[in-house]
Amino acid sequence: MSSTVVSPARLGKKSIGALGVLALSLGALQTVVEPALPLLQRELGISPAQGALVANALLVTGAVIAPVAGKLGDRYGGRRVLVWLMALVSAGGLLAAVAPNLPMLLLGQVLQGVMVGALPLSFILVRRHLSTGESQAAIGVVVALFTGGGMVGTLIAGPIASALSWHGMFAVPTIVIIATTVLVIRWMPPDPPALSQDRIDWPGVALLSATLLVFMLALAVVPGSGLPPLAIGAVVVVVAALATGWVLVERRTASPMVDLRMLAVPATRNAYVLTFFITVSSGMVLFLLPQLFAVRGDGYGFAAGTTTIGLFLLPGAIAGAVSDSVGGIAARRFGPRAVVVVGAVVTAATLISLASLHDEAWQLVLAKVLTAFAAGAGTTALLAGTATAVEARDTGIATSLLVVTRVIGVALGAQVAGALLGASGDRPAESAFVTGFVVAGLVAASALLVVRMTRGAQA
């Protein structure tokens, strides 16, 4: 595969600012549904299970589209593909803003889910227009603003719904996205695509997309569905068969979607494994803490309402947004492995302590701040390190697979935590929360074992 070697124009402040605002507004659109699910269930007359489907539709689409977007960005240029995706996101946001029923709202959420592909495309742009050190810092800022946008979405959902109706929750961020996309078109210099005579590996695209789609749908639907073990086993077999088929296709294709030799490089492979452990632990915390705030048991829990829970979680959301920018800078100065080690130690110690110290709200708030900061810094450091460790033409696919790993890890962690709580009945027992915190801490500590075992291979 050959590529042109062109010296692209450097990104100016306007270009970086446009990318940042776009990331912020995308993060806001992504999270407006979370605090508004009870409202949507009442307004649309849908069940909690259908409400969960609304929340998961965007996540499922995001996991499927991210690697495809990254590969297309590597091939045709990040700016061009980013604009294509933003057109789909805008259409989805506007559709959700006028949706009269559940099917149309779900379709809007599915279209909005392609926003996850914006992250690897942004990484392509900063990688091609900035130096290595500047790219790592810029990636941290973009991820931080995306995370910060999620915090903004959580906070504005209620006020906008009260002032305009729930449709306005989707309309306002979408309008900002449309306006910012126009600025990206105007201010962002085009990045030269990688010229190649090879065809796009569409069978590989289809198989990877199908594998992720079935896996994410299984995570969203199978737990609590009451399916017999044989049916669940069949789902596992289907996922394994699709994944195996994808690997076989990639190994035999002259121009694969994912060059599996890239996954064989220790630095890249270790980044995926470490990201997985970090995000599984993080996903468990994301699920457990709101549940403990909401429950009222004999000597445990706080019986907090939605607004109060949001306020309790706000410091952690702020810490997560700050940590993303810190992670990129720290990766530049100390290296991703050092950031991961510190984050894993902090997370494991915090969660093991939380297993015995969880009878005051401030203890949970502090635990959320520490774990959110550690997880955000660690995963962003790995993203920044990977983006600058691979060939420039592979930046999109390498980072998009890391984004997918983050999505899968968080979803899997939440499902594990939900299973632990669900096993103790309708009202989770205190012992179930204790077990959950211990397991999450041990998963975080597993990252230390990975670092130890892979010493000498830079992550």
Coordinates of C-alpha atoms in Angstrom, one line a residue:
M1 CA 0.0 0.0 0.0
S2 CA 1.4 3.4 -0.9
S3 CA 0.4 6.8 0.3
T4 CA 1.1 10.3 -0.7
V5 CA 3.5 12.2 1.4
V6 CA 2.1 15.7 1.6
S7 CA 2.8 18.4 4.2
P8 CA -0.6 19.3 5.3
A9 CA -1.4 22.8 6.8
R10 CA -1.1 23.1 10.5
L11 CA -4.3 23.4 12.5
G12 CA -5.0 26.9 13.7
K13 CA -6.8 27.9 16.8
K14 CA -10.1 28.3 14.9
S15 CA -9.9 24.7 13.6
I16 CA -9.1 23.2 17.0
G17 CA -11.8 25.3 18.5
A18 CA -14.3 24.1 16.0
L19 CA -13.4 20.4 16.7
G20 CA -13.6 21.1 20.4
V21 CA -17.1 22.6 20.2
L22 CA -18.2 19.8 18.0
A23 CA -17.0 17.3 20.5
L24 CA -18.8 19.2 23.3
S25 CA -22.1 19.3 21.5
L26 CA -21.9 15.6 20.5
G27 CA -21.3 14.6 24.1
A28 CA -24.3 16.7 25.1
L29 CA -26.6 15.0 22.5
Q30 CA -25.3 11.6 23.6
T31 CA -26.3 11.9 27.2
V32 CA -29.6 13.9 27.2
V33 CA -31.5 10.7 27.2
E34 CA -30.1 9.3 30.5
P35 CA -31.7 11.6 33.0
A36 CA -34.9 11.9 30.9
L37 CA -35.7 8.2 30.5
P38 CA -38.6 8.3 33.1
L39 CA -40.0 11.4 31.3
L40 CA -39.8 9.7 27.9
Q41 CA -41.5 6.5 29.3
R42 CA -44.4 8.6 30.6
E43 CA -44.7 10.8 27.5
L44 CA -44.5 7.9 25.0
G45 CA -46.3 5.4 27.2
I46 CA -43.5 2.9 27.0
S47 CA -42.1 0.3 29.5
P48 CA -38.8 0.5 31.3
A49 CA -37.5 -2.2 29.0
Q50 CA -38.4 -0.2 26.0
G51 CA -36.8 2.9 27.7
A52 CA -33.6 0.9 28.1
L53 CA -33.7 0.1 24.4
V54 CA -33.8 3.8 23.7
A55 CA -30.7 4.3 25.8
N56 CA -28.8 1.4 24.3
A57 CA -29.6 2.1 20.6
L58 CA -27.0 4.8 20.3
L59 CA -24.4 2.7 22.1
V60 CA -24.9 -0.2 19.8
T61 CA -24.7 1.9 16.6
G62 CA -21.6 3.6 18.0
A63 CA -19.7 0.3 18.5
V64 CA -20.5 -0.8 15.0
I65 CA -19.7 2.5 13.2
A66 CA -16.5 3.5 15.0
P67 CA -14.1 1.1 13.2
V68 CA -15.8 1.6 9.9
A69 CA -15.5 5.4 10.2
G70 CA -11.9 5.2 11.3
K71 CA -11.0 3.0 8.3
L72 CA -12.8 5.3 5.8
G73 CA -11.1 8.3 7.4
D74 CA -7.7 6.7 6.9
R75 CA -8.6 6.1 3.3
Y76 CA -10.5 9.2 2.2
G77 CA -9.5 11.8 4.7
G78 CA -10.8 12.5 8.2
R79 CA -12.4 15.9 7.4
R80 CA -14.5 14.5 4.5
V81 CA -15.8 11.5 6.4
L82 CA -16.4 13.6 9.6
V83 CA -18.7 15.9 7.6
W84 CA -20.6 12.8 6.2
L85 CA -21.1 11.5 9.7
M86 CA -22.3 14.8 11.1
A87 CA -24.9 14.9 8.3
L88 CA -26.3 11.6 9.6
V89 CA -26.0 12.7 13.3
S90 CA -27.9 15.9 12.5
A91 CA -30.6 14.0 10.6
G92 CA -31.0 11.7 13.6
G93 CA -31.1 14.6 16.1
L94 CA -33.8 16.4 14.1
L95 CA -35.7 13.2 13.7
A96 CA -35.7 12.6 17.4
A97 CA -36.7 16.2 18.0
V98 CA -40.0 15.7 16.1
A99 CA -40.5 12.0 16.9
P100 CA -44.2 11.3 17.8
N101 CA -43.6 7.7 18.8
L102 CA -41.1 5.1 19.9
P103 CA -40.1 3.7 16.5
M104 CA -39.2 7.2 15.1
L105 CA -37.3 8.0 18.3
L106 CA -35.4 4.8 18.0
L107 CA -34.5 5.5 14.4
G108 CA -33.3 8.9 15.5
Q109 CA -31.1 7.4 18.2
V110 CA -29.7 4.9 15.7
L111 CA -28.6 7.7 13.4
Q112 CA -27.2 9.7 16.2
G113 CA -25.1 6.7 17.2
V114 CA -22.7 7.3 14.3
M115 CA -21.3 10.2 16.4
V116 CA -19.0 7.8 18.1
G117 CA -17.0 7.7 14.8
A118 CA -16.3 11.4 15.2
L119 CA -13.6 10.6 17.8
P120 CA -11.2 8.6 15.7
L121 CA -11.8 11.0 12.8
S122 CA -10.8 13.9 15.1
F123 CA -7.7 11.9 16.0
I124 CA -6.8 11.5 12.3
L125 CA -7.0 15.2 11.8
V126 CA -4.8 16.2 14.8
R127 CA -2.3 13.4 13.9
R128 CA -1.9 14.6 10.4
H129 CA -1.8 18.4 11.1
L130 CA 0.2 18.5 14.4
S131 CA 3.5 17.1 15.7
T132 CA 3.5 14.0 17.9
G133 CA 3.6 15.8 21.2
E134 CA 1.0 18.3 20.1
S135 CA -1.2 15.5 18.9
Q136 CA -1.2 13.7 22.2
A137 CA -2.2 16.9 24.1
A138 CA -4.8 17.8 21.4
I139 CA -6.4 14.3 21.6
G140 CA -6.7 14.7 25.4
V141 CA -8.5 18.0 24.9
V142 CA -10.9 16.6 22.3
V143 CA -11.8 13.6 24.5
A144 CA -12.1 15.9 27.6
L145 CA -14.6 18.1 25.7
F146 CA -16.6 15.1 24.5
T147 CA -16.8 13.9 28.2
G148 CA -17.6 17.4 29.3
G149 CA -20.4 17.6 26.8
G150 CA -21.8 14.5 28.4
M151 CA -21.9 16.4 31.7
V152 CA -23.6 19.3 30.0
G153 CA -26.2 17.1 28.4
T154 CA -27.0 15.6 31.8
L155 CA -27.5 19.0 33.3
I156 CA -29.5 20.7 30.5
A157 CA -31.9 17.8 29.8
G158 CA -34.3 18.7 32.6
P159 CA -34.4 22.5 32.2
I160 CA -34.8 22.2 28.4
A161 CA -37.6 19.6 28.8
S162 CA -39.4 21.8 31.3
A163 CA -39.1 24.9 29.1
L164 CA -39.6 23.4 25.6
S165 CA -40.7 19.8 26.0
W166 CA -38.6 16.7 25.7
H167 CA -38.3 17.3 21.9
G168 CA -36.1 20.3 22.7
M169 CA -33.5 18.1 24.4
F170 CA -32.6 16.8 21.0
A171 CA -33.2 19.9 19.0
V172 CA -30.8 22.3 20.9
P173 CA -27.6 20.2 20.7
T174 CA -28.4 19.2 17.1
I175 CA -28.6 22.9 16.1
V176 CA -25.2 23.5 17.7
I177 CA -23.8 20.4 15.8
I178 CA -25.1 21.7 12.5
A179 CA -23.6 25.2 13.1
T180 CA -20.3 23.8 14.2
T181 CA -20.0 21.4 11.3
V182 CA -20.3 24.4 9.0
L183 CA -17.4 25.9 10.8
V184 CA -15.4 22.7 10.5
I185 CA -16.0 22.8 6.7
R186 CA -14.9 26.4 6.5
W187 CA -11.9 26.4 8.9
M188 CA -10.5 22.8 8.9
P189 CA -7.8 22.3 6.2
P190 CA -8.4 19.2 4.2
D191 CA -6.1 16.2 5.2
P192 CA -4.6 14.3 2.3
P193 CA -6.2 10.8 2.0
A194 CA -4.0 7.8 1.6
L195 CA -3.9 6.9 -2.1
S196 CA -4.1 3.2 -2.8
Q197 CA -5.0 1.0 -5.7
D198 CA -6.4 -1.6 -3.3
R199 CA -10.2 -2.0 -2.9
I200 CA -11.9 -1.5 0.5
D201 CA -12.3 -4.8 2.3
W202 CA -16.1 -4.7 2.4
P203 CA -16.4 -8.4 3.6
G204 CA -14.2 -7.5 6.5
V205 CA -16.3 -4.4 7.2
A206 CA -19.5 -6.5 7.1
L207 CA -18.2 -9.2 9.4
L208 CA -16.7 -6.9 12.0
S209 CA -19.9 -4.8 12.0
A210 CA -22.1 -8.0 12.4
T211 CA -19.9 -9.3 15.2
L212 CA -20.1 -6.0 17.2
L213 CA -23.8 -5.6 16.5
V214 CA -24.7 -9.1 17.7
F215 CA -22.4 -8.8 20.7
M216 CA -23.8 -5.3 21.8
L217 CA -27.4 -6.4 21.2
A218 CA -26.7 -9.5 23.3
L219 CA -25.4 -7.3 26.2
A220 CA -28.4 -5.0 26.0
V221 CA -31.1 -7.7 25.6
V222 CA -30.0 -11.0 27.0
P223 CA -29.5 -10.1 30.7
G224 CA -32.8 -10.3 32.5
S225 CA -34.6 -11.6 29.3
G226 CA -35.3 -15.0 30.8
L227 CA -33.8 -16.8 27.8
P228 CA -32.9 -20.5 28.4
P229 CA -29.2 -21.4 28.7
L230 CA -29.4 -23.1 25.3
A231 CA -30.5 -19.9 23.6
I232 CA -27.8 -17.8 25.4
G233 CA -25.2 -20.4 24.3
A234 CA -26.4 -20.1 20.7
V235 CA -25.8 -16.3 20.9
V236 CA -22.3 -16.9 22.1
V237 CA -21.7 -19.4 19.3
V238 CA -23.0 -16.9 16.7
V239 CA -20.7 -14.1 18.1
A240 CA -17.7 -16.5 18.1
A241 CA -18.4 -17.7 14.6
L242 CA -18.7 -14.1 13.2
A243 CA -15.5 -13.1 14.9
T244 CA -13.6 -16.2 13.6
G245 CA -14.9 -15.5 10.1
W246 CA -13.7 -11.9 10.3
V247 CA -10.2 -13.0 11.4
L248 CA -10.0 -15.5 8.6
V249 CA -11.1 -12.9 6.0
E250 CA -8.6 -10.3 7.3
R251 CA -5.7 -12.8 7.2
R252 CA -6.4 -13.7 3.5
T253 CA -7.3 -10.3 2.1
A254 CA -4.6 -8.4 0.3
S255 CA -5.8 -5.1 1.8
P256 CA -7.6 -5.9 5.0
M257 CA -9.8 -3.5 7.0
V258 CA -7.6 -4.2 10.0
D259 CA -4.0 -5.2 9.4
L260 CA -3.8 -8.0 12.1
R261 CA -0.1 -7.5 12.2
M262 CA -0.9 -4.1 13.9
L263 CA -2.6 -6.1 16.7
A264 CA 0.5 -8.3 17.0
V265 CA 2.6 -5.2 17.9
P266 CA 3.1 -5.3 21.7
A267 CA 2.4 -1.6 22.1
T268 CA -0.9 -1.7 20.3
R269 CA -2.1 -5.1 21.7
N270 CA -1.3 -4.0 25.3
A271 CA -3.2 -0.8 24.8
Y272 CA -6.4 -2.7 23.9
V273 CA -6.0 -5.2 26.8
L274 CA -5.3 -2.4 29.4
T275 CA -8.2 -0.3 28.0
F276 CA -10.5 -3.3 28.4
F277 CA -9.7 -3.9 32.1
I278 CA -9.9 -0.2 32.9
T279 CA -13.3 0.3 31.3
V280 CA -14.9 -2.9 32.7
S281 CA -14.0 -1.6 36.2
S282 CA -15.3 1.8 35.3
G283 CA -18.5 0.4 33.9
M284 CA -19.2 -1.4 37.2
V285 CA -18.7 1.8 39.1
L286 CA -21.0 3.7 36.8
F287 CA -23.8 1.2 37.5
L288 CA -23.2 0.6 41.2
L289 CA -23.0 4.1 42.6
P290 CA -26.3 5.4 41.3
Q291 CA -28.0 2.2 42.5
L292 CA -26.6 2.6 46.0
F293 CA -27.6 6.3 46.1
A294 CA -31.2 5.3 45.1
V295 CA -31.7 2.3 47.3
R296 CA -32.9 2.4 50.9
G297 CA -32.0 -0.7 52.9
D298 CA -31.4 -1.6 56.5
G299 CA -28.4 0.5 57.4
Y300 CA -27.3 1.2 53.8
G301 CA -28.4 3.3 50.9
F302 CA -29.7 6.9 50.7
A303 CA -33.1 6.8 48.9
A304 CA -32.0 9.7 46.7
G305 CA -34.1 11.0 43.8
T306 CA -33.0 11.6 40.2
T307 CA -32.0 15.2 40.8
T308 CA -30.1 14.4 43.9
I309 CA -28.3 11.5 42.3
G310 CA -27.3 13.8 39.4
L311 CA -25.8 16.3 41.9
F312 CA -23.9 13.5 43.7
L313 CA -22.4 12.3 40.4
L314 CA -21.6 15.8 39.1
P315 CA -18.2 16.1 40.8
G316 CA -17.2 12.8 39.3
A317 CA -18.3 13.9 35.8
I318 CA -16.2 17.1 36.2
A319 CA -13.2 15.0 37.3
G320 CA -13.6 12.7 34.3
A321 CA -13.7 15.6 31.9
V322 CA -10.6 17.1 33.5
S323 CA -8.7 13.8 33.5
D324 CA -9.2 13.3 29.8
S325 CA -7.1 16.4 29.0
V326 CA -4.6 15.5 31.7
G327 CA -4.3 12.0 30.3
G328 CA -3.1 13.3 26.9
I329 CA -0.5 15.7 28.5
A330 CA 0.6 13.0 31.0
A331 CA 1.1 10.5 28.1
R332 CA 3.3 13.0 26.4
R333 CA 5.5 13.6 29.5
F334 CA 5.6 10.3 31.4
G335 CA 4.3 7.7 28.9
P336 CA 1.0 5.8 28.8
R337 CA 2.2 2.9 31.0
A338 CA 3.1 5.2 33.9
V339 CA -0.3 6.8 33.7
V340 CA -2.1 3.5 33.7
V341 CA -0.1 2.2 36.7
V342 CA -1.0 5.2 38.8
G343 CA -4.6 5.1 37.8
A344 CA -5.0 1.3 38.4
V345 CA -3.5 1.7 41.9
V346 CA -5.8 4.6 42.8
T347 CA -8.9 2.8 41.4
A348 CA -8.2 -0.5 43.1
A349 CA -7.4 1.1 46.5
T350 CA -10.5 3.3 46.3
L351 CA -12.9 0.5 45.4
I352 CA -11.6 -2.0 47.9
S353 CA -11.9 0.8 50.6
L354 CA -15.4 1.5 49.4
A355 CA -16.4 -2.1 50.1
S356 CA -16.3 -1.2 53.8
L357 CA -16.8 2.6 53.8
H358 CA -20.0 3.4 52.0
D359 CA -22.4 4.6 54.7
E360 CA -21.9 8.3 54.0
A361 CA -22.7 10.1 50.8
W362 CA -19.4 11.9 50.7
Q363 CA -17.5 8.6 50.6
L364 CA -19.3 7.6 47.4
V365 CA -18.9 11.1 45.9
L366 CA -15.1 11.0 46.6
A367 CA -14.8 7.5 45.2
K368 CA -16.6 8.5 42.0
V369 CA -14.2 11.5 41.6
L370 CA -11.1 9.4 42.2
T371 CA -12.1 6.5 39.9
A372 CA -13.4 8.8 37.2
F373 CA -10.2 10.7 37.1
A374 CA -8.0 7.6 37.1
A375 CA -10.0 5.9 34.4
G376 CA -10.2 8.9 32.2
A377 CA -6.5 9.7 32.4
G378 CA -5.5 6.1 31.8
T379 CA -7.8 5.4 28.8
T380 CA -7.0 8.8 27.2
A381 CA -3.2 8.2 27.7
L382 CA -3.6 4.9 25.9
L383 CA -5.5 6.5 23.1
A384 CA -2.9 9.3 22.7
G385 CA -0.1 6.8 22.8
T386 CA -1.6 4.5 20.2
A387 CA -2.5 7.4 17.9
T388 CA 1.2 8.4 17.7
A389 CA 2.7 4.9 17.8
V390 CA 1.1 3.5 14.6
E391 CA 1.6 4.7 11.0
A392 CA -0.2 7.9 10.3
R393 CA -2.4 6.1 7.7
D394 CA -3.6 3.6 10.4
T395 CA -4.4 6.3 13.0
G396 CA -8.2 6.1 12.4
I397 CA -8.6 2.3 12.5
A398 CA -6.2 1.9 15.5
T399 CA -7.9 4.5 17.6
S400 CA -11.4 3.5 16.6
L401 CA -10.8 0.0 17.8
L402 CA -9.7 1.5 21.1
V403 CA -13.0 3.5 21.2
V404 CA -14.9 0.2 20.5
T405 CA -13.0 -1.5 23.3
R406 CA -14.0 1.3 25.7
V407 CA -17.7 0.9 24.7
I408 CA -17.6 -2.9 25.1
G409 CA -15.7 -2.6 28.4
V410 CA -18.2 -0.2 30.0
A411 CA -21.2 -2.1 28.7
L412 CA -19.8 -5.4 30.0
G413 CA -18.9 -3.9 33.4
A414 CA -22.4 -2.5 33.8
Q415 CA -24.0 -5.9 32.9
V416 CA -21.7 -7.7 35.4
A417 CA -22.6 -5.2 38.2
G418 CA -26.3 -5.5 37.3
A419 CA -26.1 -9.3 37.5
L420 CA -24.5 -9.1 40.9
L421 CA -27.2 -6.8 42.2
G422 CA -30.0 -8.7 40.5
A423 CA -29.0 -12.0 42.1
S424 CA -30.0 -10.6 45.5
G425 CA -33.6 -9.8 44.6
D426 CA -35.7 -6.7 43.8
R427 CA -34.0 -4.7 46.5
P428 CA -30.2 -5.4 46.3
A429 CA -28.6 -6.5 49.5
E430 CA -25.7 -4.6 51.0
S431 CA -23.5 -7.7 50.4
A432 CA -24.2 -7.4 46.7
F433 CA -22.8 -3.9 46.6
V434 CA -19.8 -5.0 48.7
T435 CA -19.1 -7.8 46.2
G436 CA -19.5 -5.5 43.3
F437 CA -17.0 -3.0 44.7
V438 CA -14.4 -5.7 45.4
V439 CA -14.8 -7.3 42.0
A440 CA -14.4 -3.9 40.3
G441 CA -11.3 -3.2 42.4
L442 CA -9.8 -6.6 41.4
V443 CA -10.5 -6.0 37.7
A444 CA -8.7 -2.6 38.0
A445 CA -5.8 -4.3 39.7
S446 CA -5.6 -6.8 36.8
A447 CA -4.3 -3.9 34.7
L448 CA -1.2 -3.9 37.0
L449 CA -0.6 -7.6 36.2
V450 CA -0.8 -6.8 32.5
V451 CA 1.7 -4.0 32.8
R452 CA 4.0 -6.3 34.8
M453 CA 3.7 -9.2 32.3
T454 CA 4.4 -6.9 29.4
R455 CA 7.3 -5.0 30.8
G456 CA 9.7 -4.0 28.1
A457 CA 6.9 -3.5 25.5
Q458 CA 5.8 0.1 25.5
A459 CA 2.0 0.5 25.7

